[in-house]
Coordinates of C-alpha atoms in Angstrom, one line a residue:
Chain A
X180 CA 113.4 120.5 122.5
X181 CA 109.9 119.2 123.4
X182 CA 107.7 122.0 124.7
X183 CA 104.3 120.2 124.4
X184 CA 102.7 119.6 127.7
X185 CA 101.4 116.2 126.6
X186 CA 104.9 114.8 126.5
X187 CA 105.2 115.3 130.2
X188 CA 102.8 112.4 130.5
X189 CA 103.6 108.8 129.8
X190 CA 102.2 108.0 126.3
X191 CA 102.1 104.9 124.2
X192 CA 101.8 104.7 120.4
X193 CA 101.0 101.5 118.5
X194 CA 103.2 101.6 115.4
X195 CA 102.1 100.2 112.1
X196 CA 105.2 98.3 111.2
X197 CA 105.1 95.1 109.2
X198 CA 106.8 91.9 110.4
X199 CA 108.3 89.1 108.3
X200 CA 109.9 86.2 110.0
X201 CA 112.6 84.1 108.3
X202 CA 113.3 80.7 109.6
X203 CA 115.6 78.0 108.2
X204 CA 119.1 77.5 106.9
X205 CA 121.1 80.8 106.8
X206 CA 118.2 83.2 106.6
X207 CA 120.6 86.1 107.1
X208 CA 122.6 85.2 104.0
X209 CA 119.3 85.0 102.1
X210 CA 118.2 88.5 103.3
X211 CA 121.6 90.0 102.7
X212 CA 121.3 89.4 99.0
X213 CA 118.7 92.0 98.5
X214 CA 119.4 94.7 101.1
X215 CA 121.7 97.8 100.8
X216 CA 124.3 96.7 103.4
X217 CA 125.4 93.6 105.1
X218 CA 123.7 92.8 108.3
X219 CA 125.5 90.7 111.0
X220 CA 124.1 89.6 114.3
X221 CA 124.9 92.7 116.2
X222 CA 123.5 93.7 119.6
X223 CA 123.4 97.4 118.6
X224 CA 120.1 98.0 116.9
X225 CA 121.6 100.8 114.8
X226 CA 123.8 98.3 113.1
X227 CA 120.9 96.1 112.2
X228 CA 119.1 98.7 110.1
X229 CA 118.9 98.4 106.4
X230 CA 117.0 99.3 103.3
X231 CA 115.0 97.4 100.7
X232 CA 115.2 99.3 97.5
X233 CA 113.7 98.8 94.0
X234 CA 115.8 98.6 90.9
X235 CA 115.3 102.3 90.5
X236 CA 117.2 102.8 93.7
X237 CA 114.2 104.2 95.5
X238 CA 113.3 103.0 99.0
X239 CA 110.6 100.4 99.3
X240 CA 111.0 99.8 103.0
X241 CA 113.2 100.8 105.9
X242 CA 114.0 97.6 107.8
X243 CA 115.3 96.6 111.2
X244 CA 116.5 93.0 111.6
X245 CA 116.0 91.4 115.0
X246 CA 117.5 88.1 116.0
X247 CA 115.3 85.8 118.1
X248 CA 115.9 82.2 118.8
X249 CA 117.6 81.4 115.5
X250 CA 115.0 83.2 113.5
X251 CA 115.0 86.6 112.0
X252 CA 112.3 89.1 112.6
X253 CA 112.4 91.6 109.7
X254 CA 110.5 94.7 110.8
X255 CA 109.7 97.3 108.2
X256 CA 108.1 100.8 108.5
X257 CA 105.9 100.3 105.4
X258 CA 102.4 99.6 106.4
X259 CA 102.1 97.0 103.7
X260 CA 104.6 94.1 104.3
X261 CA 103.2 92.0 101.4
X262 CA 105.6 93.6 98.9
X263 CA 108.6 92.6 101.0
X264 CA 107.4 89.1 101.5
X265 CA 106.6 88.6 97.8
X266 CA 110.1 89.8 96.9
X267 CA 111.6 87.3 99.4
X268 CA 109.5 84.4 98.2
X269 CA 110.2 85.1 94.6
X270 CA 113.9 85.3 95.4
X271 CA 114.2 82.0 97.2
X272 CA 116.4 79.6 95.3
X273 CA 114.9 76.2 94.8
X274 CA 117.4 74.5 97.1
X275 CA 117.2 77.1 99.9
X276 CA 115.4 75.7 103.0
X277 CA 113.8 78.8 104.3
X278 CA 110.3 79.6 105.5
X279 CA 109.0 83.1 105.0
X280 CA 106.2 83.9 107.5
X281 CA 103.8 86.7 107.9
X282 CA 103.9 88.2 111.3
X283 CA 101.8 91.3 110.7
X284 CA 98.8 90.1 112.7
X285 CA 100.7 88.2 115.3
X286 CA 103.1 90.9 116.5
X287 CA 102.7 94.5 117.6
X288 CA 105.3 97.2 117.9
X289 CA 104.6 99.9 120.4
X290 CA 106.6 102.7 121.9
X291 CA 106.1 104.1 125.4
X292 CA 107.5 107.6 125.9
X293 CA 107.6 110.3 128.5
X294 CA 109.9 111.8 131.1
X295 CA 108.9 109.3 133.8
X296 CA 109.0 106.3 131.5
X297 CA 111.4 104.4 133.7
X298 CA 108.8 104.4 136.5
X299 CA 106.2 102.8 134.3
X300 CA 108.8 100.2 133.2
X301 CA 109.2 99.2 136.8
X302 CA 105.5 98.8 137.3
X303 CA 105.3 96.6 134.1
X304 CA 108.2 94.6 135.4
X305 CA 110.1 95.3 132.2
X306 CA 113.6 94.0 132.5
X307 CA 116.4 96.4 132.0
X308 CA 120.0 95.7 131.5
X309 CA 122.4 98.4 132.5
X310 CA 124.5 98.7 129.4
X311 CA 122.2 97.6 126.7
X312 CA 120.3 100.7 125.9
X313 CA 120.7 100.1 122.1
X314 CA 119.9 96.4 122.3
X315 CA 116.7 94.4 122.2
X316 CA 116.2 92.4 125.4
X317 CA 113.9 89.3 125.1
X318 CA 111.9 88.7 128.2
X319 CA 108.7 86.8 128.8
X320 CA 107.5 86.8 125.2
X321 CA 108.4 90.4 124.8
X322 CA 111.2 92.3 123.1
X323 CA 112.2 95.4 125.0
X324 CA 114.6 98.2 124.1
X325 CA 115.3 101.3 126.1
X326 CA 116.1 104.4 124.0
X327 CA 118.0 107.5 124.9
X328 CA 115.5 109.7 123.2
X329 CA 114.1 113.0 124.4
X330 CA 112.0 112.2 126.4
X331 CA 113.2 108.7 127.1
X332 CA 111.3 105.9 125.5
X333 CA 110.8 102.1 125.5
X334 CA 110.2 100.2 122.3
X335 CA 108.3 97.0 122.8
X336 CA 107.4 94.2 120.5
X337 CA 104.8 91.9 121.9
X338 CA 102.4 89.2 120.8
X339 CA 99.3 90.9 119.6
X340 CA 97.1 88.5 121.6
X341 CA 98.6 90.0 124.8
X342 CA 98.3 93.6 123.8
X343 CA 95.0 94.4 125.4
X344 CA 96.1 92.8 128.7
X345 CA 99.3 94.8 128.6
X346 CA 97.5 98.0 127.9
X347 CA 94.9 97.5 130.6
X348 CA 97.5 97.0 133.2
X349 CA 99.3 100.1 131.8
X350 CA 96.2 102.3 132.1
X351 CA 96.2 101.6 135.8
X352 CA 99.7 103.1 135.8
X353 CA 98.6 106.3 134.0
X354 CA 99.8 105.1 130.6
X355 CA 97.9 107.1 128.0
X356 CA 97.4 106.6 124.3
X357 CA 99.2 109.2 122.4
X358 CA 97.5 111.5 119.9
X359 CA 99.0 111.4 116.4
X360 CA 100.1 114.9 116.9
X361 CA 102.0 114.1 120.1
X362 CA 103.6 111.0 118.5
X363 CA 104.6 113.0 115.4
X364 CA 106.3 115.6 117.7
X365 CA 108.2 112.8 119.4
X366 CA 109.3 111.4 116.0
X367 CA 110.3 114.8 114.7
X368 CA 112.4 115.6 117.8
X369 CA 114.1 112.3 117.7
X370 CA 114.5 112.0 113.9
X371 CA 112.3 108.9 113.7
X372 CA 111.1 108.2 110.2
X373 CA 107.6 106.8 109.6
X374 CA 105.9 105.3 106.6
X375 CA 104.6 108.6 105.4
X376 CA 108.1 110.0 105.2
X377 CA 108.8 107.3 102.5
X378 CA 105.5 107.8 100.6
X379 CA 107.2 109.7 97.9
X380 CA 109.6 106.8 97.4
X381 CA 112.7 108.9 98.1
X382 CA 116.2 107.8 97.4
X383 CA 118.2 106.9 100.5
X384 CA 120.3 110.1 100.3
X385 CA 117.1 112.2 100.2
X386 CA 115.8 111.1 103.6
X387 CA 118.9 110.8 105.8
X388 CA 119.4 107.1 105.2
X389 CA 122.4 107.3 102.9
X390 CA 124.5 105.8 105.7
X391 CA 122.7 102.5 105.2
X392 CA 124.2 102.0 101.7
X393 CA 127.4 100.0 101.7
X394 CA 129.2 101.1 98.5
X395 CA 131.6 98.2 98.8
X396 CA 128.9 95.6 99.0
X397 CA 128.5 94.8 95.3
X398 CA 125.2 94.1 93.6
X399 CA 121.8 94.5 95.3
X400 CA 118.6 95.9 93.8
X401 CA 119.2 99.6 93.2
X402 CA 123.0 99.4 93.7
X403 CA 123.7 100.7 90.1
X404 CA 121.7 103.8 90.7
X405 CA 123.1 104.5 94.2
X406 CA 126.7 104.1 92.9
X407 CA 126.0 106.5 90.0
X408 CA 124.5 109.1 92.2
X409 CA 127.3 108.8 94.7
X410 CA 130.1 108.9 92.2
X411 CA 128.7 111.9 90.3
X412 CA 127.6 113.7 93.4
X413 CA 124.2 114.3 92.1
X414 CA 122.1 114.4 95.2
X415 CA 119.1 116.6 94.4
X416 CA 117.1 116.5 97.7
X417 CA 117.7 116.2 101.4
X418 CA 115.5 115.9 104.5
X419 CA 115.4 118.5 107.3
X420 CA 113.4 119.3 110.4
X421 CA 111.6 122.6 110.5
X422 CA 109.5 124.8 112.6
X423 CA 107.1 127.4 111.2
X424 CA 105.0 130.1 112.9
X425 CA 101.8 129.0 111.3
X426 CA 99.7 125.9 110.8
X427 CA 100.9 123.7 107.9
X428 CA 99.9 120.3 106.6
X429 CA 101.6 117.4 104.9
X430 CA 101.9 117.6 101.2
X431 CA 103.5 119.7 98.5
X432 CA 104.4 123.4 98.8
X433 CA 106.5 125.7 96.7
X434 CA 109.2 128.0 97.8
X435 CA 109.1 131.6 96.8
X436 CA 111.5 130.8 94.0
X437 CA 109.3 128.0 92.8
X438 CA 111.1 125.0 94.1
X439 CA 109.1 122.0 95.2
X440 CA 109.0 121.2 99.0
X441 CA 107.4 118.1 100.3
X442 CA 106.3 118.1 104.0
X443 CA 106.0 114.5 105.1
X444 CA 105.3 114.7 108.8
X445 CA 103.7 117.5 110.8
X446 CA 102.9 118.3 114.4
X447 CA 100.9 121.4 115.4
X448 CA 101.6 122.7 118.8
X449 CA 100.1 126.1 119.7
X450 CA 100.7 128.5 116.8
X451 CA 103.7 126.5 115.5
X452 CA 104.1 123.7 113.1
X453 CA 107.0 121.2 113.5
X454 CA 107.8 118.7 110.8
X455 CA 110.0 116.9 108.3
X456 CA 110.4 118.3 104.8
X457 CA 112.2 116.9 101.8
X458 CA 113.8 119.9 100.1
X459 CA 116.0 120.5 97.0
X460 CA 119.7 120.6 97.8
X461 CA 119.5 124.2 96.6
X462 CA 118.5 125.0 100.2
X463 CA 121.1 122.9 101.9
X464 CA 123.0 125.9 103.3
X465 CA 119.9 127.8 104.3
X466 CA 118.7 128.3 107.9
X467 CA 115.2 129.4 106.7
X468 CA 113.1 129.2 103.6
X469 CA 110.1 131.3 102.6
X470 CA 107.2 129.2 101.2
X471 CA 104.0 130.0 99.5
X472 CA 101.0 129.3 101.6
X473 CA 97.8 131.3 102.4
X474 CA 100.1 133.9 103.9
X475 CA 103.9 134.3 103.8
X476 CA 105.4 131.5 105.9
X477 CA 109.0 130.8 106.8
X478 CA 110.4 127.4 107.6
X479 CA 113.2 127.6 110.1
X480 CA 115.4 124.6 109.3
X481 CA 117.3 122.2 111.6
X482 CA 119.5 119.3 110.5
X483 CA 117.8 115.9 110.5
Chain B
X201 CA 110.1 81.4 126.0
X202 CA 110.8 83.9 123.3
X203 CA 108.5 86.2 121.5
X204 CA 108.0 83.7 118.6
X205 CA 107.2 80.9 121.0
X206 CA 104.4 79.7 123.2
X207 CA 101.4 77.4 123.0
X208 CA 99.2 78.2 120.1
X209 CA 101.5 80.8 118.6
X210 CA 102.0 80.1 115.0
X211 CA 102.6 82.2 112.0
X212 CA 101.2 81.8 108.4
X213 CA 103.8 80.7 105.9
X214 CA 103.8 82.9 102.8
X215 CA 102.8 80.9 99.7
X216 CA 105.4 80.1 97.2
X217 CA 105.5 81.4 93.7
X218 CA 102.7 80.3 91.3
X219 CA 103.6 77.3 89.3
X220 CA 103.2 77.5 85.5
X221 CA 104.3 75.2 82.7
X222 CA 107.7 76.7 81.7
X223 CA 108.6 77.0 78.1
X224 CA 112.0 78.0 77.0
X225 CA 113.9 78.4 73.8
X226 CA 117.4 77.1 73.2
X227 CA 119.3 78.5 70.2
X228 CA 121.3 76.1 68.0
X229 CA 124.6 77.5 69.3
X230 CA 123.5 77.0 72.9
X231 CA 122.4 73.4 72.2
X232 CA 125.6 72.6 70.4
X233 CA 127.6 73.9 73.3
X234 CA 125.6 71.9 75.9
X235 CA 126.0 68.7 73.8
X236 CA 129.8 69.4 73.8
X237 CA 129.8 70.0 77.6
X238 CA 127.7 67.0 78.5
X239 CA 129.2 64.6 76.0
X240 CA 128.7 61.0 77.1
X241 CA 126.9 62.2 80.3
X242 CA 123.6 63.1 78.7
X243 CA 121.7 60.4 80.5
X244 CA 123.2 61.1 84.0
X245 CA 123.6 64.8 84.0
X246 CA 121.5 67.8 83.2
X247 CA 121.5 71.6 83.1
X248 CA 119.6 73.3 86.0
X249 CA 118.5 76.8 85.3
X250 CA 117.2 78.8 88.3
X251 CA 116.7 82.3 89.6
X252 CA 117.2 83.8 93.0
X253 CA 117.1 87.3 94.6
X254 CA 120.1 89.5 94.1
X255 CA 121.9 91.5 91.5
X256 CA 121.2 95.1 90.5
X257 CA 117.8 94.5 89.1
X258 CA 116.3 92.1 91.7
X259 CA 117.0 88.6 90.5
X260 CA 120.0 86.8 89.2
X261 CA 120.1 83.7 87.0
X262 CA 122.0 80.6 88.0
X263 CA 123.0 77.8 85.7
X264 CA 124.7 74.7 86.7
X265 CA 125.5 71.2 85.3
X266 CA 124.7 68.6 87.9
X267 CA 123.7 65.0 88.2
X268 CA 120.0 64.5 87.5
X269 CA 118.2 65.3 90.8
X270 CA 117.0 62.1 92.5
X271 CA 114.0 63.9 93.9
X272 CA 112.8 65.5 90.7
X273 CA 109.1 65.7 91.5
X274 CA 109.2 69.5 91.8
X275 CA 111.2 70.0 88.6
X276 CA 109.9 70.5 85.1
X277 CA 112.1 68.6 82.6
X278 CA 112.5 70.1 79.2
X279 CA 114.2 67.9 76.5
X280 CA 116.2 69.3 73.7
X281 CA 117.4 66.4 71.6
X282 CA 119.1 64.3 74.3
X283 CA 119.9 67.2 76.6
X284 CA 117.7 67.7 79.7
X285 CA 117.1 71.1 81.2
X286 CA 115.6 71.2 84.6
X287 CA 113.6 74.1 85.9
X288 CA 112.2 74.0 89.4
X289 CA 108.5 74.7 89.8
X290 CA 109.2 77.7 92.1
X291 CA 111.3 79.3 89.2
X292 CA 108.8 78.5 86.4
X293 CA 107.1 81.9 87.0
X294 CA 110.3 83.9 86.6
X295 CA 111.9 81.8 83.8
X296 CA 109.0 81.0 81.5
X297 CA 109.8 82.4 78.0
X298 CA 113.5 82.8 78.4
X299 CA 115.8 82.2 75.5
X300 CA 119.1 80.5 76.1
X301 CA 121.9 81.5 73.7
X302 CA 125.6 80.8 73.5
X303 CA 128.1 83.3 72.1
X304 CA 131.5 81.9 71.1
X305 CA 133.5 85.0 71.8
X306 CA 136.5 85.8 73.9
X307 CA 134.9 88.9 75.3
X308 CA 131.4 88.7 76.6
X309 CA 131.1 85.1 75.4
X310 CA 129.4 82.1 77.0
X311 CA 125.8 81.4 77.8
X312 CA 123.4 84.3 77.8
X313 CA 119.8 84.4 78.8
X314 CA 117.3 86.8 77.2
X315 CA 114.1 87.2 79.2
X316 CA 111.2 88.8 77.4
X317 CA 109.2 89.1 80.6
X318 CA 111.9 91.1 82.4
X319 CA 111.1 94.8 82.8
X320 CA 114.7 95.6 83.2
X321 CA 118.1 93.8 82.9
X322 CA 121.5 94.7 84.3
X323 CA 124.3 95.5 81.9
X324 CA 126.1 92.3 82.9
X325 CA 123.2 90.2 81.7
X326 CA 123.0 88.2 84.9
X327 CA 120.4 90.2 86.7
X328 CA 116.8 91.0 85.7
X329 CA 113.7 92.3 87.3

């Protein structure tokens, strides 16, 4: 539960996602060759999530595929989209008529969050469909999605050129730029992964994204490794939320028994730290872990 | 008007792969098999070798015998005796240096490609990275 007073306000956070646009003949078939599941044009955003992995099976990017006017917007959480685009370009067959475009500069993804977010949506004239809370709605050069997060939020993708106009009109409606700390707390509470959570190049099973692997799909980069890990049950790490009664930072820690713990996201509120940590499966059944810091510290774990 | 539309809204197209002069090696057994397959059609048909994304290691090879492409300006044509192998410019970067071999075996036989530039290859031999 969110206890931070800042979250009672209406905040916005500009996210650092990368954008690649695919246009041409069957861009979805082209994309499906290299991702860990098979994406179809589904209105539910959760079914348009996928992973781009390397041959070692480790995550290179966590992608969302958005369908717009016959084109695909492939949005990744990695701050550098060049790697994705290079892979796509190199993997284009000579007779595939597909353009791969760089949308990093042209598009901006922002999230507005707060208890009264629906009020601000009205003042922005953001269209809302009653039963499409998990779907993108395209309206006046914007993509909008209402999320049942806690507190509620609105995801927006807009043309970067119109960002300052949009924010100026929002400031009049008491929209405030979120601090990183407040944004991280929102992400932790709602299990939203960011680029930093993938900095250690985890395997999908290690960061709560194992459900995005389709073991019936056949070959894709990393599939051999995923199949082997799954069949042998050799998951070595998992991600968890935690709260601690002291101030921690992102990075490596050791448990009292010497196991490595990686804190990937942190939010400090009062005397407490909230965060995501990637932990050895050794701790999977634990509710708390003692770690070595300046003073004895306990991480109280919650499932991701 | 959608998010990707509007006056003056355009996106940069990502440049294609670098083009390099492709050089490949064809073993005697592979050449003999190609001659057998293309017998009497050497002047009208060719072997096109290409690569595309997919497979366990990132890219998969594709080989097909086809009529000589009419629009061949973007292909590099490699001649082995009277057999033509076509490699598209966009694949030259990935396929330069490969060796095409043929194994006459009931199990695991057929054409094989060895790629000295690949950092890893799948056990099936069709995927590389």
